[in-house]
Structure formats: structure tokens, C-alpha cells
mmCIF file of C-alpha atoms in Angstrom:
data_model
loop_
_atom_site.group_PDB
_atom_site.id
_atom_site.type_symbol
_atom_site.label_atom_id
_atom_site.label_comp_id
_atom_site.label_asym_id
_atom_site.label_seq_id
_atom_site.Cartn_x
_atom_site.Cartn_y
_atom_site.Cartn_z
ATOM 1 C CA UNK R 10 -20.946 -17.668 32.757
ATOM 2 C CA UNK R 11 -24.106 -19.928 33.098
ATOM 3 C CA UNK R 12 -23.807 -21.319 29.502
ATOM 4 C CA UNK R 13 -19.658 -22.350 30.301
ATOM 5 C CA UNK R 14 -20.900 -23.782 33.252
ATOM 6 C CA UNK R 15 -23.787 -25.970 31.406
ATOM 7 C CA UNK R 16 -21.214 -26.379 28.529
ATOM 8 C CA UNK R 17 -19.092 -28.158 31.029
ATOM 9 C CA UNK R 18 -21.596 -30.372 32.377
ATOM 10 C CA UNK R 19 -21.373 -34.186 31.416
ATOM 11 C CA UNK R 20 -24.013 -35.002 29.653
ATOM 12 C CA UNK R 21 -26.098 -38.020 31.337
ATOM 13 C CA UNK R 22 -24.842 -40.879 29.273
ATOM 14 C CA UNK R 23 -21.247 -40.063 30.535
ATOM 15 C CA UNK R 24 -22.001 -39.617 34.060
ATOM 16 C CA UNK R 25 -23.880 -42.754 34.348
ATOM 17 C CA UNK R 26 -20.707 -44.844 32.574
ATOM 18 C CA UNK R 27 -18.461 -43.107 35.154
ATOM 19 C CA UNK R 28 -20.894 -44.016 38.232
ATOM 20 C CA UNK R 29 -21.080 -47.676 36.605
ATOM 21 C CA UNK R 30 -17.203 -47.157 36.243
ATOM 22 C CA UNK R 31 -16.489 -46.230 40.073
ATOM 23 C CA UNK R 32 -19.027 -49.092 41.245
ATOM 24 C CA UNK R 33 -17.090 -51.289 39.618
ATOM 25 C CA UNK R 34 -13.741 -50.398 40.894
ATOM 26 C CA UNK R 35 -14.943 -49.843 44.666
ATOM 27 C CA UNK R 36 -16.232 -53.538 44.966
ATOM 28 C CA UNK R 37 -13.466 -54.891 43.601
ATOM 29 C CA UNK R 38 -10.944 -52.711 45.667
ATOM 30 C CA UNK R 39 -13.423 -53.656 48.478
ATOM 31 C CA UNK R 40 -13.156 -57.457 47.549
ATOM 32 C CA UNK R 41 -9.220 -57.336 47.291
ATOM 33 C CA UNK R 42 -9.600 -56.526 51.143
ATOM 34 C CA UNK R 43 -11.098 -58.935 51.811
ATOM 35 C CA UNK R 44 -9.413 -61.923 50.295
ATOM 36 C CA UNK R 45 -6.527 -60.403 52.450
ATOM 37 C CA UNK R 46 -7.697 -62.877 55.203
ATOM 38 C CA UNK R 47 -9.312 -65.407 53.028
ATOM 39 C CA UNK R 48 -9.950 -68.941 54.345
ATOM 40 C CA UNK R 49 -10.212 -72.560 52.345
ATOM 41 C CA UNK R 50 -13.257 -74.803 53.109
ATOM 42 C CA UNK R 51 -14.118 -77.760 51.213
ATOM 43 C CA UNK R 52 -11.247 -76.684 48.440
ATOM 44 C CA UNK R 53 -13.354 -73.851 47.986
ATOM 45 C CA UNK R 54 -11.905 -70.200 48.706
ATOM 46 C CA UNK R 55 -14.242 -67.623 51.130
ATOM 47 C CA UNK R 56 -13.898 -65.136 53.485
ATOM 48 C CA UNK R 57 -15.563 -64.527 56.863
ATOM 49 C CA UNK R 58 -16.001 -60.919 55.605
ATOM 50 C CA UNK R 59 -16.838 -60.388 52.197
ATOM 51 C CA UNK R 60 -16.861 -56.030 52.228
ATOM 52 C CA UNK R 61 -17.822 -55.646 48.579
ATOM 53 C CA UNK R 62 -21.541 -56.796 49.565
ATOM 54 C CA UNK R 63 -21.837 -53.378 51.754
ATOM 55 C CA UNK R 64 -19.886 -50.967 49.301
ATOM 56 C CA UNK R 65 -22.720 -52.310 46.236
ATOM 57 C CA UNK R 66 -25.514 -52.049 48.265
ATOM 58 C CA UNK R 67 -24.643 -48.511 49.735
ATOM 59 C CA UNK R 68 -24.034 -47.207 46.428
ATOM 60 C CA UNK R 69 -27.280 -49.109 45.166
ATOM 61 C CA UNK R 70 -29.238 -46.943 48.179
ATOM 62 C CA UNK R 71 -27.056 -43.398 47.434
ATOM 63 C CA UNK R 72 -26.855 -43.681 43.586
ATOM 64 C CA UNK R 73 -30.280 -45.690 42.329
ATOM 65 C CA UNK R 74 -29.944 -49.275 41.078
ATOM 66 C CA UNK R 75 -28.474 -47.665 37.313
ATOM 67 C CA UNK R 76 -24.973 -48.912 39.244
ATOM 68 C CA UNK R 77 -25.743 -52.560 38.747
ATOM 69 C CA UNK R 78 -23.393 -53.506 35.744
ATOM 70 C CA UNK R 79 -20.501 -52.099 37.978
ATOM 71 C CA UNK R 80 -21.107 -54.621 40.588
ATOM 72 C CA UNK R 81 -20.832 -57.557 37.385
ATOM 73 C CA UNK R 82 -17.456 -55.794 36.493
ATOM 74 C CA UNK R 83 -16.294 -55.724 39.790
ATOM 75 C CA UNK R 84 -17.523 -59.230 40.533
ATOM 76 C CA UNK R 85 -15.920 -60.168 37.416
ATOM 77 C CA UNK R 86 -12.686 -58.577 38.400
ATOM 78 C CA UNK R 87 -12.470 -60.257 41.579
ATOM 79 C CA UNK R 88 -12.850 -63.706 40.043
ATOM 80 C CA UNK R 89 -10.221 -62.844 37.355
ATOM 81 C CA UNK R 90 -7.475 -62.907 40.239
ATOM 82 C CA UNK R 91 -8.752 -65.957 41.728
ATOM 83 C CA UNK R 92 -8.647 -68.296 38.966
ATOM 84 C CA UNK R 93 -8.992 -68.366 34.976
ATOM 85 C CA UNK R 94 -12.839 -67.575 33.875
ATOM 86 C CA UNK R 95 -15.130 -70.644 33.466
ATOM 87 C CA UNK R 96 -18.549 -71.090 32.480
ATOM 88 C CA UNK R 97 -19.763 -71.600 35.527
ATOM 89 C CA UNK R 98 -18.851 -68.066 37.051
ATOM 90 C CA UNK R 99 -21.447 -66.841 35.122
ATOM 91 C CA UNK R 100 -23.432 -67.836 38.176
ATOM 92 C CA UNK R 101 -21.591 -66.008 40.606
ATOM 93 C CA UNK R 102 -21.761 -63.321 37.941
ATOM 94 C CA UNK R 103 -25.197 -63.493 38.245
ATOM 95 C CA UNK R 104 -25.977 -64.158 42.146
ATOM 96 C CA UNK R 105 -23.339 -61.577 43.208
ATOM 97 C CA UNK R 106 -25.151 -58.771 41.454
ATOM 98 C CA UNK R 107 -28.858 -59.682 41.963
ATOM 99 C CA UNK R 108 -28.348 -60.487 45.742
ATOM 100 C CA UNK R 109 -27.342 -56.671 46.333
ATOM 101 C CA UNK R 110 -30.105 -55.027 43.999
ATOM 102 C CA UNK R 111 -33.253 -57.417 45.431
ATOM 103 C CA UNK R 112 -32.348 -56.239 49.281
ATOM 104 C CA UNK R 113 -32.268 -52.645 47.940
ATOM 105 C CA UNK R 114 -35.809 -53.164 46.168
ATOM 106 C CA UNK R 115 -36.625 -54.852 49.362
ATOM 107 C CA UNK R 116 -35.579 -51.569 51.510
ATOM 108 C CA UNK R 117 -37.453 -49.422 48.953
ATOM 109 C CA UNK R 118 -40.445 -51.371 49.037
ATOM 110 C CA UNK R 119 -40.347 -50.794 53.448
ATOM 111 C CA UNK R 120 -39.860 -47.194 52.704
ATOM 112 C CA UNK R 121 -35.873 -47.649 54.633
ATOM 113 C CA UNK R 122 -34.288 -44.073 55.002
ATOM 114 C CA UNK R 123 -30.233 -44.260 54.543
ATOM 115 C CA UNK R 124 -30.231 -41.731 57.909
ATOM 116 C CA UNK R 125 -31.108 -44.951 60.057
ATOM 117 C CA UNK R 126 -32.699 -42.729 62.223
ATOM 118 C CA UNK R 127 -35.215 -45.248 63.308
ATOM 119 C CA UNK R 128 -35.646 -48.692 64.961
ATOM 120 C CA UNK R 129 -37.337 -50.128 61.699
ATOM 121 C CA UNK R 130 -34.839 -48.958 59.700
ATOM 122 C CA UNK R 131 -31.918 -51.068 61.347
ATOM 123 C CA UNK R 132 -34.529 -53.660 61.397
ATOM 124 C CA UNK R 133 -35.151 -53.632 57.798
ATOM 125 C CA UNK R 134 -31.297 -53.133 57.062
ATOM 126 C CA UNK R 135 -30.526 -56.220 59.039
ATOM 127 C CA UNK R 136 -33.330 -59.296 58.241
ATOM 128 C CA UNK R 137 -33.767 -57.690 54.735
ATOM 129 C CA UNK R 138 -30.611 -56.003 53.539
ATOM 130 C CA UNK R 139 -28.344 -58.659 54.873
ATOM 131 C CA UNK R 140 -29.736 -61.621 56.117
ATOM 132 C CA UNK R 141 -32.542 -62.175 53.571
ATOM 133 C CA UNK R 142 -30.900 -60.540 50.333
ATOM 134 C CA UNK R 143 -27.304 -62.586 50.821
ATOM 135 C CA UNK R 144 -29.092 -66.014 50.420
ATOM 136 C CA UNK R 145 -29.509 -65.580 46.476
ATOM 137 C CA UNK R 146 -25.563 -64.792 46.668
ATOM 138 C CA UNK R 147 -25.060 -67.675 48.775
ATOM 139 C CA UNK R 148 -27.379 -69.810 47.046
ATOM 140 C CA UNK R 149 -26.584 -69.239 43.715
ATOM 141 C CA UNK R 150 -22.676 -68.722 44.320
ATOM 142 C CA UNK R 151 -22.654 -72.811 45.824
ATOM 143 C CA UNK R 152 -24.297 -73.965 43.182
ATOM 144 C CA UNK R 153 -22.426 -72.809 40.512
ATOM 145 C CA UNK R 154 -19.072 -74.492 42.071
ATOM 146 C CA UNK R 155 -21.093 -77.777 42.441
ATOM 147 C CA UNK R 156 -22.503 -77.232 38.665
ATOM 148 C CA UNK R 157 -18.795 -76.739 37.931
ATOM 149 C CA UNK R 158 -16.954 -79.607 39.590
ATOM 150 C CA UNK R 159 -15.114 -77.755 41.987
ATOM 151 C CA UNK R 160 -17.230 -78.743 45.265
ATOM 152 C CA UNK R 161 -18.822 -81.816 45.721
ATOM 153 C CA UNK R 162 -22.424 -82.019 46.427
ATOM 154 C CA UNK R 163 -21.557 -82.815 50.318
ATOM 155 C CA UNK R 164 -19.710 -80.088 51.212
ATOM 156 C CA UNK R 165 -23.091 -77.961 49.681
ATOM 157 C CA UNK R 166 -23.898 -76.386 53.377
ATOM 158 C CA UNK R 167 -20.303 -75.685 54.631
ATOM 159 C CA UNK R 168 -19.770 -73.394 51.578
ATOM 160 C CA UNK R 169 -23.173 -71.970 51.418
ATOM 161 C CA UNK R 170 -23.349 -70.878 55.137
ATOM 162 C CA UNK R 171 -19.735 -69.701 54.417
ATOM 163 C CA UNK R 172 -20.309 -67.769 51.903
ATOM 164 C CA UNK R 173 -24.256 -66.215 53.010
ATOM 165 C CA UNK R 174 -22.288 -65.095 56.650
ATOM 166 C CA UNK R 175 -19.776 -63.236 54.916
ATOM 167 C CA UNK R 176 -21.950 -61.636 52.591
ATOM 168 C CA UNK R 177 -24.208 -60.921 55.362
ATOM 169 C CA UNK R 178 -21.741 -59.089 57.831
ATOM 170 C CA UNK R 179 -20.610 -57.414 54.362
ATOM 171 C CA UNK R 180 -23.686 -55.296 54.410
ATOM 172 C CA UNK R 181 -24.210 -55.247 58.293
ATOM 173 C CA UNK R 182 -20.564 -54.186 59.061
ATOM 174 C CA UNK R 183 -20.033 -51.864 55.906
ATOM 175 C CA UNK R 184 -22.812 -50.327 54.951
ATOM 176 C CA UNK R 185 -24.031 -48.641 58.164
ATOM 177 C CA UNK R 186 -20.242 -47.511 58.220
ATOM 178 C CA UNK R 187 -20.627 -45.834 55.190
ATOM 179 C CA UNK R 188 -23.957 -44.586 55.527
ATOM 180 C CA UNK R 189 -22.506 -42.704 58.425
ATOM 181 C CA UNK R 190 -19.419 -41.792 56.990
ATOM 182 C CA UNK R 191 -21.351 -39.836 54.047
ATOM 183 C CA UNK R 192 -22.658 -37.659 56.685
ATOM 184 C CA UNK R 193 -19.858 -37.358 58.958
ATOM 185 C CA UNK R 194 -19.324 -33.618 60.243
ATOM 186 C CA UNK R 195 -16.906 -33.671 62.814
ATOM 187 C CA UNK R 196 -19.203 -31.406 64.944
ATOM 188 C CA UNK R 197 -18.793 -33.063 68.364
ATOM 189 C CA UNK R 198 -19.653 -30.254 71.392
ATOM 190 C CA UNK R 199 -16.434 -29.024 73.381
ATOM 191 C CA UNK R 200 -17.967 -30.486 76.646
ATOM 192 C CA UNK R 201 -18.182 -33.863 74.922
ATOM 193 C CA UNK R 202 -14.411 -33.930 73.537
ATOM 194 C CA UNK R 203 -13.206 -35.443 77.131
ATOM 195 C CA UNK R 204 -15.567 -38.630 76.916
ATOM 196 C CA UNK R 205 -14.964 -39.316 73.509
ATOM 197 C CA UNK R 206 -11.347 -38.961 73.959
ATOM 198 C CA UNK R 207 -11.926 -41.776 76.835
ATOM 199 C CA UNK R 208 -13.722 -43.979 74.669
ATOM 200 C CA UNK R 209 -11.168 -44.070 71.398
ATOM 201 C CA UNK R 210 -8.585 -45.004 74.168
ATOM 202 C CA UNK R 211 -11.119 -47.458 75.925
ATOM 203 C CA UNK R 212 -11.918 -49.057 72.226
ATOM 204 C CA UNK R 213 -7.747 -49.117 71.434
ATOM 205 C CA UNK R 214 -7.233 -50.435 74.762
ATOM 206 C CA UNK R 215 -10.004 -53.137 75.723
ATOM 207 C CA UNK R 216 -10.957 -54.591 71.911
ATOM 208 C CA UNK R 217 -6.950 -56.273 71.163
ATOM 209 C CA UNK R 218 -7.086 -57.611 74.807
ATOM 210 C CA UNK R 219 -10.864 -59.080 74.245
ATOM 211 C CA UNK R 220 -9.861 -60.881 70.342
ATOM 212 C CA UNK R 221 -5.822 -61.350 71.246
ATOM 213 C CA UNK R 222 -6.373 -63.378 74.217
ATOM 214 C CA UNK R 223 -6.038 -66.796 75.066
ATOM 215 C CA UNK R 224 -8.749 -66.392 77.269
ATOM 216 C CA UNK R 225 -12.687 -65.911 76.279
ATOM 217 C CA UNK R 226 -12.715 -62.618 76.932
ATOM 218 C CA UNK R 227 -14.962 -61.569 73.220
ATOM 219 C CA UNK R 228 -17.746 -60.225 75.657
ATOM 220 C CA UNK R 229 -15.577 -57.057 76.481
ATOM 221 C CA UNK R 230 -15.772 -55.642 73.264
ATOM 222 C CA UNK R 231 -19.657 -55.291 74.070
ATOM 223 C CA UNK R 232 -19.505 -52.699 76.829
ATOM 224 C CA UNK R 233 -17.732 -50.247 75.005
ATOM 225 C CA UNK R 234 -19.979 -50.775 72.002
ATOM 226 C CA UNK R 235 -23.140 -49.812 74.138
ATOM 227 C CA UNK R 236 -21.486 -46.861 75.517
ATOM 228 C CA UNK R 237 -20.448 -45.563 71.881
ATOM 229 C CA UNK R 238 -24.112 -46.089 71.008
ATOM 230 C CA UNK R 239 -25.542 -44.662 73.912
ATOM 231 C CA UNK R 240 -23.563 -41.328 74.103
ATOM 232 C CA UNK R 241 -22.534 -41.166 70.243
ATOM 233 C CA UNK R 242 -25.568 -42.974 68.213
ATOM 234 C CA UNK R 243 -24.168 -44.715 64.950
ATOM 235 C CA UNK R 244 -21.456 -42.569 64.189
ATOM 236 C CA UNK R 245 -19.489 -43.868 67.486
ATOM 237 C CA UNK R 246 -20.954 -47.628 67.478
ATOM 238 C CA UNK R 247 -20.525 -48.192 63.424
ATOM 239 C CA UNK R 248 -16.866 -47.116 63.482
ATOM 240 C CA UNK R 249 -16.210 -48.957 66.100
ATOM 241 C CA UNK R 250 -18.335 -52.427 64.776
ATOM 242 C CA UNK R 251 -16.090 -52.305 61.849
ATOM 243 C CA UNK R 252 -12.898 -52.091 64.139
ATOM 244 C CA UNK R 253 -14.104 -54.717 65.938
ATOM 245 C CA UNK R 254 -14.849 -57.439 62.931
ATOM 246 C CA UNK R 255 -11.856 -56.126 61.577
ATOM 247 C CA UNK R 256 -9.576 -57.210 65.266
ATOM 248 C CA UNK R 257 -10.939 -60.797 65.249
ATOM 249 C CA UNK R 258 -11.244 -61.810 61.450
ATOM 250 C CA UNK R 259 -7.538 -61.566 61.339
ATOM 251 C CA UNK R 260 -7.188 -63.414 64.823
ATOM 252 C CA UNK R 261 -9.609 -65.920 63.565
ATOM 253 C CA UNK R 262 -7.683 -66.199 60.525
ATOM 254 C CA UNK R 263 -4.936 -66.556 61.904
ATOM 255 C CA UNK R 264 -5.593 -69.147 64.768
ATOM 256 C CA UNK R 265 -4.869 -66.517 67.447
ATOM 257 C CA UNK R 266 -5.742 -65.451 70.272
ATOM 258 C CA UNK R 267 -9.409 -67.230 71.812
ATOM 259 C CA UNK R 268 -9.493 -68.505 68.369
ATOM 260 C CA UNK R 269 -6.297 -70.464 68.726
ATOM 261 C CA UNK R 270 -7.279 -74.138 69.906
ATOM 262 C CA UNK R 271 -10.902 -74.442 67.733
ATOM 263 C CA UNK R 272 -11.041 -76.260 64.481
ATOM 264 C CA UNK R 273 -12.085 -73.600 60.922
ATOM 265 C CA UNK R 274 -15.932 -74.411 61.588
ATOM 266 C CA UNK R 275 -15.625 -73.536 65.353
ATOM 267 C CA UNK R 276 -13.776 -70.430 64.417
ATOM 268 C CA UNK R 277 -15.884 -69.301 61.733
ATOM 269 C CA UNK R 278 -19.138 -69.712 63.800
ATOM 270 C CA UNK R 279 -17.469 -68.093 66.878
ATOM 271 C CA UNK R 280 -16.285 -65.250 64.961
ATOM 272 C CA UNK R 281 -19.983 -64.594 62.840
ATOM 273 C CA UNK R 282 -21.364 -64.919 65.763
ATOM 274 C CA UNK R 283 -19.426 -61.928 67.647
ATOM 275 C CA UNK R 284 -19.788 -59.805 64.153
ATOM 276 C CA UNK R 285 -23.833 -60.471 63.940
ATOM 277 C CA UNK R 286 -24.280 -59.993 67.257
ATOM 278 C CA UNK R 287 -21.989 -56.560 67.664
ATOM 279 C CA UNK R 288 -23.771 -55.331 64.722
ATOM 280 C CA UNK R 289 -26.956 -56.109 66.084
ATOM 281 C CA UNK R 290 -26.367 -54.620 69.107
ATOM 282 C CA UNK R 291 -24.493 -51.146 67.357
ATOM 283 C CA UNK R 292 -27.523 -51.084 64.613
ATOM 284 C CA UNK R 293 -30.292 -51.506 67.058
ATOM 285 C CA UNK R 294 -29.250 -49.604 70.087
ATOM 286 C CA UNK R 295 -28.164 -46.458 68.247
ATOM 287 C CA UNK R 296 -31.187 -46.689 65.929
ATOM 288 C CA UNK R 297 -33.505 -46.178 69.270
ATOM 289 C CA UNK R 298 -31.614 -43.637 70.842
ATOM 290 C CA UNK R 299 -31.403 -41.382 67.472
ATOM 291 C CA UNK R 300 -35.304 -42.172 67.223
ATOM 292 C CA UNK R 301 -36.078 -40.542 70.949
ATOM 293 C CA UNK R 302 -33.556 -38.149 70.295
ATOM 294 C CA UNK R 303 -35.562 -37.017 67.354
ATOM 295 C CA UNK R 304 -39.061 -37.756 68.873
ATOM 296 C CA UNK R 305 -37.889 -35.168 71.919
ATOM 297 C CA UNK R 306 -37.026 -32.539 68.983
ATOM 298 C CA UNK R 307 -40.177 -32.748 67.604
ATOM 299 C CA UNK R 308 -42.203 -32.126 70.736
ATOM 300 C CA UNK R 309 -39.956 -29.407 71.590
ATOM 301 C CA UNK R 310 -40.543 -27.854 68.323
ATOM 302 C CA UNK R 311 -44.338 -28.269 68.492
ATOM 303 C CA UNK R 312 -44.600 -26.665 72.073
ATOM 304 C CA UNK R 313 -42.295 -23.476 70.308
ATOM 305 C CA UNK R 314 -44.565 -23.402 67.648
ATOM 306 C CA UNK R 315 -47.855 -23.598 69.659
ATOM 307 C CA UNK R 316 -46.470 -20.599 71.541
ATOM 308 C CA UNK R 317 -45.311 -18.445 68.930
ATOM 309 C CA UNK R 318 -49.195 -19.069 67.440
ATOM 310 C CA UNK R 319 -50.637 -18.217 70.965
ATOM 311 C CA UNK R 320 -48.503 -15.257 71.157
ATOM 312 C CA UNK R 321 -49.613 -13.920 67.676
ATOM 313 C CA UNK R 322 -53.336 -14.362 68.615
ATOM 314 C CA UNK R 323 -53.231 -12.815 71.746
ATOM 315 C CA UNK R 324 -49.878 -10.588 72.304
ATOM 316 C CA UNK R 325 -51.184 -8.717 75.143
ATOM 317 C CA UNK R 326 -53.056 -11.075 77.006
ATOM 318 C CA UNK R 327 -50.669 -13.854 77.385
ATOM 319 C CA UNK R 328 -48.225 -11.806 79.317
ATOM 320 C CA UNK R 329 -51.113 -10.221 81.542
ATOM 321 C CA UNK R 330 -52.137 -13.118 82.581
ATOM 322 C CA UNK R 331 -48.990 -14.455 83.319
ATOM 323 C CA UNK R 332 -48.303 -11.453 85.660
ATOM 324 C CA UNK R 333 -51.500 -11.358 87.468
ATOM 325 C CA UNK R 334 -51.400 -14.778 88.068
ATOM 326 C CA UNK R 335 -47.933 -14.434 89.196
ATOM 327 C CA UNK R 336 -48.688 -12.004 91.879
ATOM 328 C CA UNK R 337 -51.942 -13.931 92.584
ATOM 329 C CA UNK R 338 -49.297 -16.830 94.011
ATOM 330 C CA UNK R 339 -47.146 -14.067 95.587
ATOM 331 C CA UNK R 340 -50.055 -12.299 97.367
ATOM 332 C CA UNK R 341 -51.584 -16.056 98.810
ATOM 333 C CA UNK R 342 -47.951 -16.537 99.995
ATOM 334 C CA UNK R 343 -47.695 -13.282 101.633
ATOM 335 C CA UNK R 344 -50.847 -13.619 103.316
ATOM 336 C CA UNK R 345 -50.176 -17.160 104.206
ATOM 337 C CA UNK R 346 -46.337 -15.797 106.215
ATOM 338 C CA UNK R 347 -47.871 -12.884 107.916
ATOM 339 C CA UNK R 348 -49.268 -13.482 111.378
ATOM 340 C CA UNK R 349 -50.554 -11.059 113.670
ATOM 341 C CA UNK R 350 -50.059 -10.446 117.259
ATOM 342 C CA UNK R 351 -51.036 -13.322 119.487
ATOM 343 C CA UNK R 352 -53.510 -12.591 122.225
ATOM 344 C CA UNK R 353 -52.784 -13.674 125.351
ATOM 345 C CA UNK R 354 -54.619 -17.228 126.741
ATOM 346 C CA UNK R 355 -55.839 -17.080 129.856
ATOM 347 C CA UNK R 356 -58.880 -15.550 132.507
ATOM 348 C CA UNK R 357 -59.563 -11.579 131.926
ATOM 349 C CA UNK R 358 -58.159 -9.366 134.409
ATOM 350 C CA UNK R 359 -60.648 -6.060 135.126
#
């Protein structure tokens, strides 16, 4: 039985052309999504979420940087249905692919754990996974359409912080979603079913009112966030991020909503400015709250394991002592309530 079992086995080579394989057809699934609500600036296509960023570098982080070729494929795949192939998109070739693999060396090199259990961990993942790593994308990306004729030299920084936000909130938005999604047990405690029950309907109720309406009203969507990271940690504040950026691309998009009466830059700045700032606030928060969760567990498990070692060194004393010094309090407060007989004040009578 062993042997058919080993028989069956892939051997290396294989498994790492299938991993390359599935990288390659998750980011460009991932990338069809998002040119779903794609945008034009300066004759040049982009989209205010670009998810493919946050499926590469979470595979990067789960499988080791071996994937890398399937991010080129899938790059390549994405410009394929976007346009004929031209020299120039050997750029993009290039940026796309390097700009996910330098912030993973970058999280290695901090020592980031995927668990995000920690406030430097959401630190790292945001100023070096996303906002650091995404400006070789960006960078790279917007020059190869100048290099190429297709953008002129003036509309460089429209494009570029275009392209670097939506990249960006790629791996900010995604990433921590399926980081936690890896992990996901659904082992929520019975007393706990009611309030998360209340929040799902809070979320489905309060986040279309705060990106459909005409009103500014964006700043509801962060009161529910905190609670979902207060009482849930990441796995109730990253599903709900995602929901979130997902509600007001489309009404930014689609000149909806708040987003109705602003011109494309004033939408696109309003709306990366609600996505980097609910991530922010979902990554940060939740990271802190899992950290003193875990800090408590590990005091708790000290004290247990301080006396279990008492215990073994002295089994007899421990509880001795306890007891006489148990009925050492009992006995002061006995003595302390009982009161004799009070003698009578006054002159003596013979």
C-alpha cells in the first residue's frame, strides 16, 4: 500500500508545472474581474482595483516564489484580450511579475507571518507589500505605454498613480482576504451566533446606503468595519473590506451614487481613498486585537505551567498551605465578629 501510494505521487517537476499552471490561470481569472469595471484615462485602459496583484502575491507567500512564470502567463493572458501583443508589453510583462515577487522578498526579509497575527505584520503587508512593491508595476507599466506611443509623456502621472492605486488596493483588499480565507473554520461560539448575525445584516444594510447615496454618507461603512474587527479580528473586517471596495468601485464606475456629480480624477481619488483607508483601518485594528488576544494566551499559559511545576515540586505542601492559611483568614474573622458581654458604665453599687 505505501509503494501505490508513492507510485502515485507526482514527481516534483510535474507538480511545480501544475502550481506554475494554476498561478497562471488564477491571476488572469482574477484580472478578468477586474476589467469588469475598467475605466479609460489618458486613452489608456486601468482599473481602480486591479485583484490579480493580491491573488500573485498570496500564492508567492503560500507556495514560494517557484510560481513566478505563472504570474508572466497570466499577465500575458490578460493583455492578449486587451489588445494584439506589441513589443512594448514586454514591459508590463516584466513590471507585473517583478512588482509581486520584490514585496514578497521584502516580507521575507521582515520575517512577515501569513497569520497576521501581529501589528508589524499588517504594517509590513501594507507600506511594503502594497504600497512600496506596486511602484515597479506602476513605474514600469507607464513607461512602457509612453516607450510605445500609446500615452503621451504628459499624461505620465495620471496613468502611473492610476495604475500604482489599483495595484496597491489589489494586495491590501485581496490578499488579507485570502490569507484568511485559507484558514477559515467556521468555528464561531453559539453565544456569538446572535451578534454576528446582527452584523452581516448591519454590513447588507448600512454599506449600499453609505456608496448608493447621493449624499456623503462613505463614513458609515467605517463603524461597522471597527465593530467586525473588534469582536471578529480579520476574518470579520477582511470579508467585509472586500465587500466594501467591491460596493463603491462599481458606483464609482458607474457615476452613482456620492460619486455621481465628480469628474474620473475626483472619483478615482475619492474612491482609493475610502479603499486605503478601510483597509488600513480592517488590517491594523484586527492585527492589534489578535496580538493581545494572543499575548493574554500566553500569560495564561505561563501561570498554568508555573503551577503545574510548583505542584510537581511540592505536591503536599502547596495545598497545606493553602488550607492553613485559609483558616488563618477565617479564624482572624471569627475573632474579629465575636464580642463579649458589655459591662455596664457607670459608679459601683456595694
Amino acid at each position: 500500500m505505501v509503494r501505490s501510494e508513492e507510485n502515485r505521487r507526482l514527481p516534483p517537476a510535474a507538480m511545480a508545472v501544475l502550481r506554475i499552471l494554476g498561478m497562471a490561470v488564477a491571476y488572469y481569472g482574477a484580472g478578468q474581474l477586474g476589467l469588469l469595471k475598467q475605466v479609460r484615462i489618458e486613452g489608456a485602459t486601468v482599473t481602480p482595483l486591479w485583484p490579480s496583484t493580491g491573488v500573485a502575491l498570496t500564492a508567492l507567500l503560500l507556495l514560494g516564489p517557484g510560481v513566478w512564470p505563472g504570474i508572466t502567463l497570466g499577465t500575458l493572458g490578460s493583455i492578449l484580450t486587451l489588445g494584439p501583443f506589441v513589443p512594448a508589453d514586454l514591459g508590463i510583462l516584466a513590471g507585473n511579475t517583478l512588482a509581486p515577487v520584490c514585496a514578497y522578498l521584502m516580507l521575507r526579509r521582515v520575517g512577515f507571518r501569513i497569520e497576521l497575527d501581529r501589528l508589524r505584520d499588517g504594517v509590513a503587508l501594507v507600506f511594503l507589500g502594497a504600497l512600496a512593491g506596486m511602484l515597479i508595476s506602476a513605474t514600469i507599466g507607464t513607461a512602457s505605454f509612453i516607450l510605445s506611443g500609446r500615452l503621451a509623456p504628459g499624461g505620465f502621472w495620471a496613468i502611473w498613480s492610476a495604475w500604482w492605486a489599483g495595484d496597491a488596493m489589489g494586495v491590501l483588499v485581496v490578499t488579507p482576504f485570502l490569507l484568511v480565507l485559507r484558514r477559515f473554520r467556521l468555528r464561531v461560539d453559539h453565544y456569538r451566533w446572535p451578534e454576528a448575525t446582527a452584523l452581516v445584516i448591519t454590513a447588507a444594510v448600512i454599506t449600499p446606503i453609505a456608496t448608493m447615496s447621493s449624499l456623503t454618507l462613505l463614513f458609515l461603512v467605517f463603524p461597522v468595519l471597527i465593530w467586525a474587527a473588534l469582536r471578529f479580528e480579520l476574518p470579520g473586517s477582511a470579508p467585509y473590506v472586500l465587500f466594501v471596495s467591491v460596493l463603491a468601485i462599481s458606483e464609482a464606475t458607474d457615476r452613482v451614487g456620492g460619486f455621481a456629480h465628480h469628474n474620473l480624477i475626483e472619483r478615482m481619488v475619492s474612491l482609493q481613498a475610502l479603499n486605503g483607508s478601510a483597509a488600513l483601518t480592517s488590517l491594523l485594528l484586527a492585527a492589534i486585537i489578535t496580538e493581545q488576544k494572543n499575548v493574554r494566551l500566553r500569560i495564561e499559559k505561563a501561570c498554568d505551567e508555573l503551577a503545574q511545576v510548583v505542584e510537581r515540586l511540592a505536591p503536599g505542601e502547596t495545598l497545606t498551605r493553602w488550607r492553613r492559611e485559609e483558616g488563618r483568614k477565617k479564624g482572624q474573622r471569627g475573632v474579629r465578629g465575636v464580642r463579649g458581654p458589655r459591662t455596664p458604665k457607670g459608679p459601683e453599687h456595694g
